[in-house]
């Protein structure tokens, strides 16, 4: 009877649900709709929390489906103005720093659905109506359709489908493949842009400060170019786009790339 309590749930390799998950969802929903984006004041945060919980509670966390998240997707609909959508891949921090300054631009996390889930973990269990705070499955558990990856795929798909006007993407030029076909951006988002609505995709390939490598010429960028050309979306690529570079320069003001040449 003494010692560690026997785990109630199946043990997975990944960390468990974020403590206070339901409370965080509810609190973030109110913070977003009552403080940050008052046009969304009419949203019912209690309903949104319930729809989120219902998406994964009492379900096998490795058999999550898009349909599980459909009610949540519908409750959190929101329009991003044309020309104001910003995607990112392996560049989360810089992209979000940018939209913090450029309040007219939106990443998925600057919309209600992305905002409430950002940085959280969650899963349930087919045999119980409890939240699993002990562990949650990851891809390493042979669990591709886990609660969190299906959520991000579903949310990202909707975000891309709803984009209009020129869209932008921040890519990481300091990794071997700045465009990764298997990333959410490469696997889901570019394929769900509507070419009738999105004339152009502008890629900003950003290197870490101190990394001299060239990147619009990276072979992975050619893959992106050809996917878009097949979809009739114009493509532009620029390395170290000045507004983003200036954000990086806040940390390294003395670097030569940070002064006006
Ligand atoms: O796989 P990625 O990047 O290319 O996904 C980023 C891409 C963005 O454009 C977003 O619109 O897809 C969307 N997105 C998120 O907004 C998001 N927030 C948090 C995708 N994933 C998101 N996460 C978590 O980061 C999630 O757990 C997912 O697996 C990672 C993907 O990050 P990445 O590989 O840098």
PDB file of N, CA and C in Angstrom, residues 32 40 48 52 69 72-73 76-78 108-118 151-152 154-156 158:
ATOM      1  N   UNK A  32      -8.376  35.284 -24.809  1.00  0.00           N
ATOM      2  CA  UNK A  32      -8.345  35.630 -26.230  1.00  0.00           C
ATOM      3  C   UNK A  32      -9.587  36.403 -26.645  1.00  0.00           C
ATOM      4  N   UNK A  40     -14.300  38.500 -31.179  1.00  0.00           N
ATOM      5  CA  UNK A  40     -14.702  37.111 -30.921  1.00  0.00           C
ATOM      6  C   UNK A  40     -15.425  36.963 -29.569  1.00  0.00           C
ATOM      7  N   UNK A  48     -16.546  25.619 -26.127  1.00  0.00           N
ATOM      8  CA  UNK A  48     -15.269  25.339 -26.799  1.00  0.00           C
ATOM      9  C   UNK A  48     -14.445  24.361 -25.963  1.00  0.00           C
ATOM     10  N   UNK A  52     -13.399  20.532 -27.024  1.00  0.00           N
ATOM     11  CA  UNK A  52     -12.003  20.087 -27.004  1.00  0.00           C
ATOM     12  C   UNK A  52     -11.884  18.794 -26.188  1.00  0.00           C
ATOM     13  N   UNK A  69     -12.231  16.267 -34.018  1.00  0.00           N
ATOM     14  CA  UNK A  69     -12.003  17.687 -33.769  1.00  0.00           C
ATOM     15  C   UNK A  69     -12.965  18.597 -34.523  1.00  0.00           C
ATOM     16  N   UNK A  72     -15.000  21.193 -32.509  1.00  0.00           N
ATOM     17  CA  UNK A  72     -14.114  22.248 -32.012  1.00  0.00           C
ATOM     18  C   UNK A  72     -13.738  23.205 -33.145  1.00  0.00           C
ATOM     19  N   UNK A  73     -13.432  22.646 -34.300  1.00  0.00           N
ATOM     20  CA  UNK A  73     -13.072  23.445 -35.485  1.00  0.00           C
ATOM     21  C   UNK A  73     -14.213  24.403 -35.821  1.00  0.00           C
ATOM     22  N   UNK A  76     -14.688  27.369 -33.387  1.00  0.00           N
ATOM     23  CA  UNK A  76     -13.601  28.363 -33.326  1.00  0.00           C
ATOM     24  C   UNK A  76     -13.358  29.020 -34.681  1.00  0.00           C
ATOM     25  N   UNK A  77     -14.358  29.005 -35.563  1.00  0.00           N
ATOM     26  CA  UNK A  77     -14.128  29.622 -36.880  1.00  0.00           C
ATOM     27  C   UNK A  77     -13.827  31.112 -36.709  1.00  0.00           C
ATOM     28  N   UNK A  78     -13.002  31.599 -37.590  1.00  0.00           N
ATOM     29  CA  UNK A  78     -12.489  32.958 -37.450  1.00  0.00           C
ATOM     30  C   UNK A  78     -11.893  33.339 -38.792  1.00  0.00           C
ATOM     31  N   UNK A 108      -1.111  30.670 -37.065  1.00  0.00           N
ATOM     32  CA  UNK A 108      -2.207  29.896 -36.483  1.00  0.00           C
ATOM     33  C   UNK A 108      -2.364  30.175 -34.986  1.00  0.00           C
ATOM     34  N   UNK A 109      -1.252  30.377 -34.282  1.00  0.00           N
ATOM     35  CA  UNK A 109      -1.315  30.652 -32.830  1.00  0.00           C
ATOM     36  C   UNK A 109      -1.841  32.037 -32.514  1.00  0.00           C
ATOM     37  N   UNK A 110      -1.960  32.887 -33.533  1.00  0.00           N
ATOM     38  CA  UNK A 110      -2.577  34.195 -33.333  1.00  0.00           C
ATOM     39  C   UNK A 110      -4.077  34.137 -33.619  1.00  0.00           C
ATOM     40  N   UNK A 111      -4.590  32.936 -33.890  1.00  0.00           N
ATOM     41  CA  UNK A 111      -6.038  32.748 -33.994  1.00  0.00           C
ATOM     42  C   UNK A 111      -6.484  31.959 -32.757  1.00  0.00           C
ATOM     43  N   UNK A 112      -7.762  32.017 -32.463  1.00  0.00           N
ATOM     44  CA  UNK A 112      -8.278  31.392 -31.236  1.00  0.00           C
ATOM     45  C   UNK A 112      -7.882  29.920 -31.107  1.00  0.00           C
ATOM     46  N   UNK A 113      -8.081  29.146 -32.166  1.00  0.00           N
ATOM     47  CA  UNK A 113      -7.828  27.707 -32.061  1.00  0.00           C
ATOM     48  C   UNK A 113      -6.361  27.401 -31.766  1.00  0.00           C
ATOM     49  N   UNK A 114      -5.450  28.073 -32.471  1.00  0.00           N
ATOM     50  CA  UNK A 114      -4.027  27.833 -32.235  1.00  0.00           C
ATOM     51  C   UNK A 114      -3.590  28.366 -30.881  1.00  0.00           C
ATOM     52  N   UNK A 115      -4.173  29.482 -30.499  1.00  0.00           N
ATOM     53  CA  UNK A 115      -3.824  30.133 -29.231  1.00  0.00           C
ATOM     54  C   UNK A 115      -4.155  29.244 -28.032  1.00  0.00           C
ATOM     55  N   UNK A 116      -5.347  28.635 -28.048  1.00  0.00           N
ATOM     56  CA  UNK A 116      -5.736  27.856 -26.862  1.00  0.00           C
ATOM     57  C   UNK A 116      -4.885  26.586 -26.711  1.00  0.00           C
ATOM     58  N   UNK A 117      -4.382  26.041 -27.825  1.00  0.00           N
ATOM     59  CA  UNK A 117      -3.675  24.757 -27.750  1.00  0.00           C
ATOM     60  C   UNK A 117      -2.160  24.892 -27.737  1.00  0.00           C
ATOM     61  N   UNK A 118      -1.650  26.070 -28.027  1.00  0.00           N
ATOM     62  CA  UNK A 118      -0.213  26.249 -28.215  1.00  0.00           C
ATOM     63  C   UNK A 118       0.604  25.758 -27.021  1.00  0.00           C
ATOM     64  N   UNK A 151      -4.751  16.873 -34.127  1.00  0.00           N
ATOM     65  CA  UNK A 151      -5.245  18.231 -33.884  1.00  0.00           C
ATOM     66  C   UNK A 151      -4.506  19.249 -34.757  1.00  0.00           C
ATOM     67  N   UNK A 152      -3.150  19.214 -34.722  1.00  0.00           N
ATOM     68  CA  UNK A 152      -2.383  20.233 -35.464  1.00  0.00           C
ATOM     69  C   UNK A 152      -2.585  20.084 -36.965  1.00  0.00           C
ATOM     70  N   UNK A 154      -5.328  18.998 -38.403  1.00  0.00           N
ATOM     71  CA  UNK A 154      -6.679  19.480 -38.698  1.00  0.00           C
ATOM     72  C   UNK A 154      -6.730  21.006 -38.630  1.00  0.00           C
ATOM     73  N   UNK A 155      -6.141  21.556 -37.590  1.00  0.00           N
ATOM     74  CA  UNK A 155      -6.143  23.015 -37.424  1.00  0.00           C
ATOM     75  C   UNK A 155      -5.345  23.687 -38.547  1.00  0.00           C
ATOM     76  N   UNK A 156      -4.209  23.102 -38.924  1.00  0.00           N
ATOM     77  CA  UNK A 156      -3.361  23.670 -39.968  1.00  0.00           C
ATOM     78  C   UNK A 156      -4.056  23.605 -41.324  1.00  0.00           C
ATOM     79  N   UNK A 158      -7.335  23.662 -41.890  1.00  0.00           N
ATOM     80  CA  UNK A 158      -8.358  24.695 -41.928  1.00  0.00           C
ATOM     81  C   UNK A 158      -7.731  26.094 -42.100  1.00  0.00           C
TER      82      UNK A 158
END
